[in-house]
């Protein structure tokens, strides 16, 4: 849910008018995530490191800053897998797209940090550079824009976060129900069984596409559910919850699929009626 100046973003809203801030929108997209149980604006530490033009490698820089200023994981930042391959000795040029093999066994999935805007502002300020001050002002501007569209936008963000949490809450129980059903039949649940179940439900929600296919089609990196809108998440949760019941009733895959198609169509019809 990147905050962009364009109206083309599904969930975005304007965050800048002047050219300097507009440039930062592309360089430092601000998104929404759950930190410390609350919806918060966040920014990638790797992208901030690149934008600041820090001479030190990313890993050393962020770890030193966290230790020096006593930032707390789960409060000020979250540790995440970077969508791009990298190594533990990434230089500034490598951060901008030059990927060389590591001396420690080649490219590997690298770590990134989702920073709260408060942490981002402080990191910009402590660099004591014009770029750092400009980035700090950009983050302040993004916060101001969010307040301008509140409470409507804030309510939308809370609802989407709530829908995302609910969607996550039903996926694991569905997998557990499937595993127990297989055990009762004297069968072993393999990885593809979970994938088949998940893909079947995703296709009903995402117009015939699996979550992976949908993400690729929409140029989405990371967990697809994090980029789904509230209606998609609620639809997904409803079908996963219904599927748990059907699994526990002993219905086989084809019976469940046929019933879930009906339930999905009924759910969509009710949504359309409610919106008219």
Short mmCIF file of C-alpha atoms in Angstrom, two decimals:
data_model
loop_
_atom_site.label_atom_id
_atom_site.label_comp_id
_atom_site.label_asym_id
_atom_site.label_seq_id
_atom_site.Cartn_x
_atom_site.Cartn_y
_atom_site.Cartn_z
CA UNK A 1 0.00 0.00 0.00
CA UNK A 2 2.58 2.52 -1.15
CA UNK A 3 1.87 6.18 -0.62
CA UNK A 4 2.22 7.74 -4.07
CA UNK A 5 1.27 10.98 -5.72
CA UNK A 6 -0.50 9.13 -8.55
CA UNK A 7 -4.14 8.19 -8.34
CA UNK A 8 -3.33 4.88 -10.02
CA UNK A 9 -2.45 3.13 -6.76
CA UNK A 10 -5.21 0.94 -5.37
CA UNK A 11 -4.73 1.99 -1.78
CA UNK A 12 -2.41 4.96 -2.04
CA UNK A 13 -3.04 8.63 -1.43
CA UNK A 14 -1.14 11.82 -2.28
CA UNK A 15 1.89 12.47 -0.12
CA UNK A 16 3.65 15.33 -1.90
CA UNK A 17 3.36 18.33 -4.18
CA UNK A 18 6.84 19.75 -4.59
CA UNK A 19 9.45 18.12 -6.80
CA UNK A 20 11.85 17.18 -4.00
CA UNK A 21 9.25 15.22 -2.07
CA UNK A 22 7.90 13.73 -5.30
CA UNK A 23 11.36 12.30 -5.96
CA UNK A 24 11.45 10.80 -2.49
CA UNK A 25 8.13 9.05 -3.13
CA UNK A 26 9.84 6.94 -5.79
CA UNK A 27 13.03 6.48 -3.79
CA UNK A 28 11.47 5.94 -0.35
CA UNK A 29 7.91 4.58 -0.65
CA UNK A 30 6.07 4.70 2.67
CA UNK A 31 3.83 1.71 3.35
CA UNK A 32 1.62 0.46 6.17
CA UNK A 33 2.47 -2.41 8.52
CA UNK A 34 1.61 -3.70 11.97
CA UNK A 35 4.19 -2.62 14.56
CA UNK A 36 3.60 -3.21 18.25
CA UNK A 37 -0.02 -4.18 17.53
CA UNK A 38 -0.80 -0.94 15.68
CA UNK A 39 -1.04 0.11 12.04
CA UNK A 40 2.02 2.25 11.36
CA UNK A 41 3.70 3.98 8.44
CA UNK A 42 6.99 2.25 7.66
CA UNK A 43 9.93 2.57 5.29
CA UNK A 44 12.62 0.12 4.15
CA UNK A 45 15.94 0.56 5.96
CA UNK A 46 17.80 -0.51 2.82
CA UNK A 47 16.10 2.14 0.73
CA UNK A 48 16.73 4.74 3.42
CA UNK A 49 20.42 3.74 3.51
CA UNK A 50 20.64 4.20 -0.27
CA UNK A 51 18.78 7.53 -0.19
CA UNK A 52 21.04 8.88 2.56
CA UNK A 53 24.14 7.95 0.55
CA UNK A 54 25.84 6.43 3.59
CA UNK A 55 29.37 5.28 2.82
CA UNK A 56 29.34 2.25 5.11
CA UNK A 57 27.81 -1.07 4.05
CA UNK A 58 24.16 -1.45 4.96
CA UNK A 59 24.45 -4.23 7.55
CA UNK A 60 27.13 -2.45 9.60
CA UNK A 61 25.32 0.89 9.39
CA UNK A 62 21.89 -0.32 10.55
CA UNK A 63 23.24 -2.55 13.33
CA UNK A 64 25.41 0.26 14.69
CA UNK A 65 22.54 2.74 14.59
CA UNK A 66 20.18 0.32 16.36
CA UNK A 67 22.75 -0.29 19.10
CA UNK A 68 23.86 3.34 19.41
CA UNK A 69 20.36 4.82 19.68
CA UNK A 70 18.79 1.82 21.44
CA UNK A 71 16.00 1.20 18.95
CA UNK A 72 13.78 -1.73 19.92
CA UNK A 73 12.64 -4.49 17.58
CA UNK A 74 8.85 -4.78 17.53
CA UNK A 75 8.51 -1.16 18.64
CA UNK A 76 10.71 0.91 16.33
CA UNK A 77 11.34 -1.62 13.57
CA UNK A 78 10.66 -5.13 12.24
CA UNK A 79 13.23 -7.47 10.71
CA UNK A 80 12.14 -8.92 7.35
CA UNK A 81 13.57 -10.86 4.41
CA UNK A 82 14.64 -8.58 1.59
CA UNK A 83 12.81 -9.33 -1.71
CA UNK A 84 16.14 -9.18 -3.53
CA UNK A 85 19.12 -11.48 -3.25
CA UNK A 86 22.18 -10.02 -1.64
CA UNK A 87 25.09 -10.85 0.60
CA UNK A 88 26.41 -9.77 3.93
CA UNK A 89 28.92 -7.33 2.44
CA UNK A 90 26.73 -5.13 0.25
CA UNK A 91 28.32 -1.85 -0.71
CA UNK A 92 26.49 1.34 -1.60
CA UNK A 93 26.77 0.55 -5.33
CA UNK A 94 25.44 -2.99 -4.78
CA UNK A 95 22.44 -1.51 -2.99
CA UNK A 96 21.70 0.46 -6.17
CA UNK A 97 21.55 -2.70 -8.26
CA UNK A 98 25.11 -3.99 -8.70
CA UNK A 99 25.04 -7.52 -7.33
CA UNK A 100 28.34 -9.38 -7.07
CA UNK A 101 28.93 -12.77 -5.56
CA UNK A 102 29.88 -12.86 -1.92
CA UNK A 103 33.19 -14.17 -0.67
CA UNK A 104 31.14 -16.29 1.70
CA UNK A 105 29.36 -18.59 -0.72
CA UNK A 106 27.57 -16.40 -3.26
CA UNK A 107 24.27 -14.53 -3.26
CA UNK A 108 21.80 -15.25 -0.52
CA UNK A 109 18.53 -13.86 0.75
CA UNK A 110 19.45 -10.75 2.72
CA UNK A 111 17.81 -9.02 5.65
CA UNK A 112 15.94 -5.72 5.62
CA UNK A 113 14.28 -3.71 8.37
CA UNK A 114 10.85 -2.07 8.24
CA UNK A 115 11.39 1.16 10.15
CA UNK A 116 8.74 3.31 11.81
CA UNK A 117 8.75 6.86 10.48
CA UNK A 118 9.90 8.09 13.90
CA UNK A 119 12.98 5.89 13.61
CA UNK A 120 13.44 6.96 9.98
CA UNK A 121 13.31 10.63 10.98
CA UNK A 122 15.89 10.10 13.70
CA UNK A 123 18.23 8.21 11.37
CA UNK A 124 17.95 11.00 8.82
CA UNK A 125 18.67 13.64 11.45
CA UNK A 126 21.76 11.94 12.96
CA UNK A 127 23.51 11.82 9.57
CA UNK A 128 23.79 15.64 9.81
CA UNK A 129 23.63 16.10 6.04
CA UNK A 130 21.34 18.10 3.76
CA UNK A 131 20.02 14.84 2.33
CA UNK A 132 19.28 13.54 5.82
CA UNK A 133 17.40 16.72 6.75
CA UNK A 134 15.43 16.60 3.49
CA UNK A 135 14.45 12.98 4.09
CA UNK A 136 13.35 13.83 7.63
CA UNK A 137 11.11 16.59 6.23
CA UNK A 138 9.69 14.13 3.69
CA UNK A 139 8.71 11.72 6.49
CA UNK A 140 7.10 14.57 8.42
CA UNK A 141 5.18 15.51 5.26
CA UNK A 142 3.91 11.92 4.90
CA UNK A 143 2.68 11.94 8.50
CA UNK A 144 0.89 15.25 7.91
CA UNK A 145 -0.82 13.90 4.79
CA UNK A 146 -2.05 10.87 6.72
CA UNK A 147 -3.54 13.14 9.39
CA UNK A 148 -5.26 15.25 6.71
CA UNK A 149 -7.17 12.28 5.34
CA UNK A 150 -7.97 10.95 8.82
CA UNK A 151 -10.23 9.72 10.23
CA UNK A 152 -11.59 8.11 7.05
CA UNK A 153 -8.25 6.86 5.76
CA UNK A 154 -7.10 5.84 9.22
CA UNK A 155 -10.31 3.84 9.63
CA UNK A 156 -9.71 2.16 6.27
CA UNK A 157 -6.19 1.23 7.32
CA UNK A 158 -7.41 -0.21 10.61
CA UNK A 159 -10.09 -2.23 8.83
CA UNK A 160 -7.60 -3.59 6.32
CA UNK A 161 -5.17 -4.53 9.07
CA UNK A 162 -7.98 -6.24 10.97
CA UNK A 163 -8.98 -8.18 7.84
CA UNK A 164 -5.35 -9.21 7.31
CA UNK A 165 -5.05 -10.50 10.87
CA UNK A 166 -8.31 -12.47 10.53
CA UNK A 167 -7.11 -13.96 7.23
CA UNK A 168 -3.90 -15.10 8.90
CA UNK A 169 -5.87 -16.60 11.80
CA UNK A 170 -7.83 -19.01 9.58
CA UNK A 171 -5.03 -20.29 7.35
CA UNK A 172 -3.13 -22.28 9.99
CA UNK A 173 -6.27 -23.89 11.51
CA UNK A 174 -7.30 -24.90 7.97
CA UNK A 175 -3.94 -26.63 7.48
CA UNK A 176 -4.28 -28.31 10.89
CA UNK A 177 -7.80 -29.54 10.05
CA UNK A 178 -6.51 -30.95 6.77
CA UNK A 179 -3.66 -32.73 8.54
CA UNK A 180 -5.99 -34.28 11.14
CA UNK A 181 -8.40 -35.44 8.43
CA UNK A 182 -5.54 -37.15 6.57
CA UNK A 183 -4.37 -38.84 9.78
CA UNK A 184 -7.86 -40.23 10.41
CA UNK A 185 -7.67 -41.75 6.93
CA UNK A 186 -4.25 -43.23 7.70
CA UNK A 187 -2.58 -40.89 5.21
CA UNK A 188 0.35 -38.51 5.46
CA UNK A 189 -0.17 -34.83 4.62
CA UNK A 190 2.46 -33.67 2.14
CA UNK A 191 3.44 -30.10 1.30
CA UNK A 192 1.53 -30.13 -1.98
CA UNK A 193 -1.72 -30.94 -0.16
CA UNK A 194 -1.56 -27.60 1.66
CA UNK A 195 -0.62 -25.82 -1.58
CA UNK A 196 -3.50 -27.44 -3.49
CA UNK A 197 -5.97 -26.40 -0.80
CA UNK A 198 -4.66 -22.84 -0.66
CA UNK A 199 -4.59 -22.48 -4.45
CA UNK A 200 -8.16 -23.72 -4.77
CA UNK A 201 -9.43 -21.00 -2.43
CA UNK A 202 -7.17 -18.29 -3.87
CA UNK A 203 -8.52 -18.94 -7.37
CA UNK A 204 -12.05 -18.27 -6.14
CA UNK A 205 -10.97 -14.95 -4.63
CA UNK A 206 -8.46 -13.76 -7.23
CA UNK A 207 -10.29 -14.39 -10.49
CA UNK A 208 -8.85 -17.82 -11.26
CA UNK A 209 -5.28 -17.02 -10.21
CA UNK A 210 -3.26 -18.54 -7.39
CA UNK A 211 -1.82 -16.06 -4.89
CA UNK A 212 1.61 -16.46 -6.49
CA UNK A 213 0.26 -15.85 -10.01
CA UNK A 214 -1.75 -12.85 -8.81
CA UNK A 215 1.33 -11.35 -7.15
CA UNK A 216 3.42 -11.83 -10.30
CA UNK A 217 0.69 -10.30 -12.48
CA UNK A 218 0.52 -7.23 -10.23
CA UNK A 219 4.31 -6.92 -9.74
CA UNK A 220 3.97 -7.60 -6.02
CA UNK A 221 6.88 -8.85 -3.93
CA UNK A 222 6.65 -10.47 -0.51
CA UNK A 223 3.59 -12.09 1.05
CA UNK A 224 0.64 -11.65 -1.41
CA UNK A 225 -1.92 -11.30 1.39
CA UNK A 226 -0.19 -8.14 2.57
CA UNK A 227 -1.15 -6.48 -0.74
CA UNK A 228 -4.75 -7.72 -0.96
CA UNK A 229 -7.54 -5.24 -0.38
CA UNK A 230 -10.05 -5.55 2.45
CA UNK A 231 -12.72 -7.24 0.33
CA UNK A 232 -10.29 -9.88 -0.94
CA UNK A 233 -9.06 -10.60 2.58
CA UNK A 234 -12.60 -10.91 3.96
CA UNK A 235 -13.59 -13.19 1.07
CA UNK A 236 -10.50 -15.32 1.67
CA UNK A 237 -11.19 -15.57 5.42
CA UNK A 238 -14.81 -16.56 4.82
CA UNK A 239 -13.84 -19.37 2.45
CA UNK A 240 -11.02 -20.65 4.67
CA UNK A 241 -13.32 -20.69 7.69
CA UNK A 242 -15.98 -22.51 5.66
CA UNK A 243 -13.40 -24.98 4.37
CA UNK A 244 -12.37 -25.86 7.94
CA UNK A 245 -15.98 -26.85 8.67
CA UNK A 246 -16.21 -28.93 5.49
CA UNK A 247 -12.93 -30.71 6.23
CA UNK A 248 -14.10 -31.54 9.76
CA UNK A 249 -17.36 -32.92 8.28
CA UNK A 250 -15.27 -35.37 6.27
CA UNK A 251 -15.97 -33.95 2.81
CA UNK A 252 -13.39 -34.85 0.18
CA UNK A 253 -11.54 -32.27 -1.94
CA UNK A 254 -13.96 -32.30 -4.88
CA UNK A 255 -17.02 -32.01 -2.63
CA UNK A 256 -15.45 -29.12 -0.76
CA UNK A 257 -14.46 -27.36 -3.97
CA UNK A 258 -18.00 -27.58 -5.38
CA UNK A 259 -19.49 -26.27 -2.13
CA UNK A 260 -16.95 -23.46 -1.80
CA UNK A 261 -17.73 -22.29 -5.33
CA UNK A 262 -21.39 -21.96 -4.32
CA UNK A 263 -20.51 -20.22 -1.06
CA UNK A 264 -18.16 -17.85 -2.87
CA UNK A 265 -20.83 -16.88 -5.40
CA UNK A 266 -23.34 -16.34 -2.60
CA UNK A 267 -20.85 -14.18 -0.67
CA UNK A 268 -20.15 -12.04 -3.75
CA UNK A 269 -23.88 -11.67 -4.50
CA UNK A 270 -24.53 -10.41 -0.96
CA UNK A 271 -21.68 -7.94 -1.31
CA UNK A 272 -23.13 -6.58 -4.54
CA UNK A 273 -26.58 -6.21 -2.97
CA UNK A 274 -25.13 -4.37 0.01
CA UNK A 275 -23.24 -1.93 -2.22
CA UNK A 276 -26.33 -0.95 -4.27
#
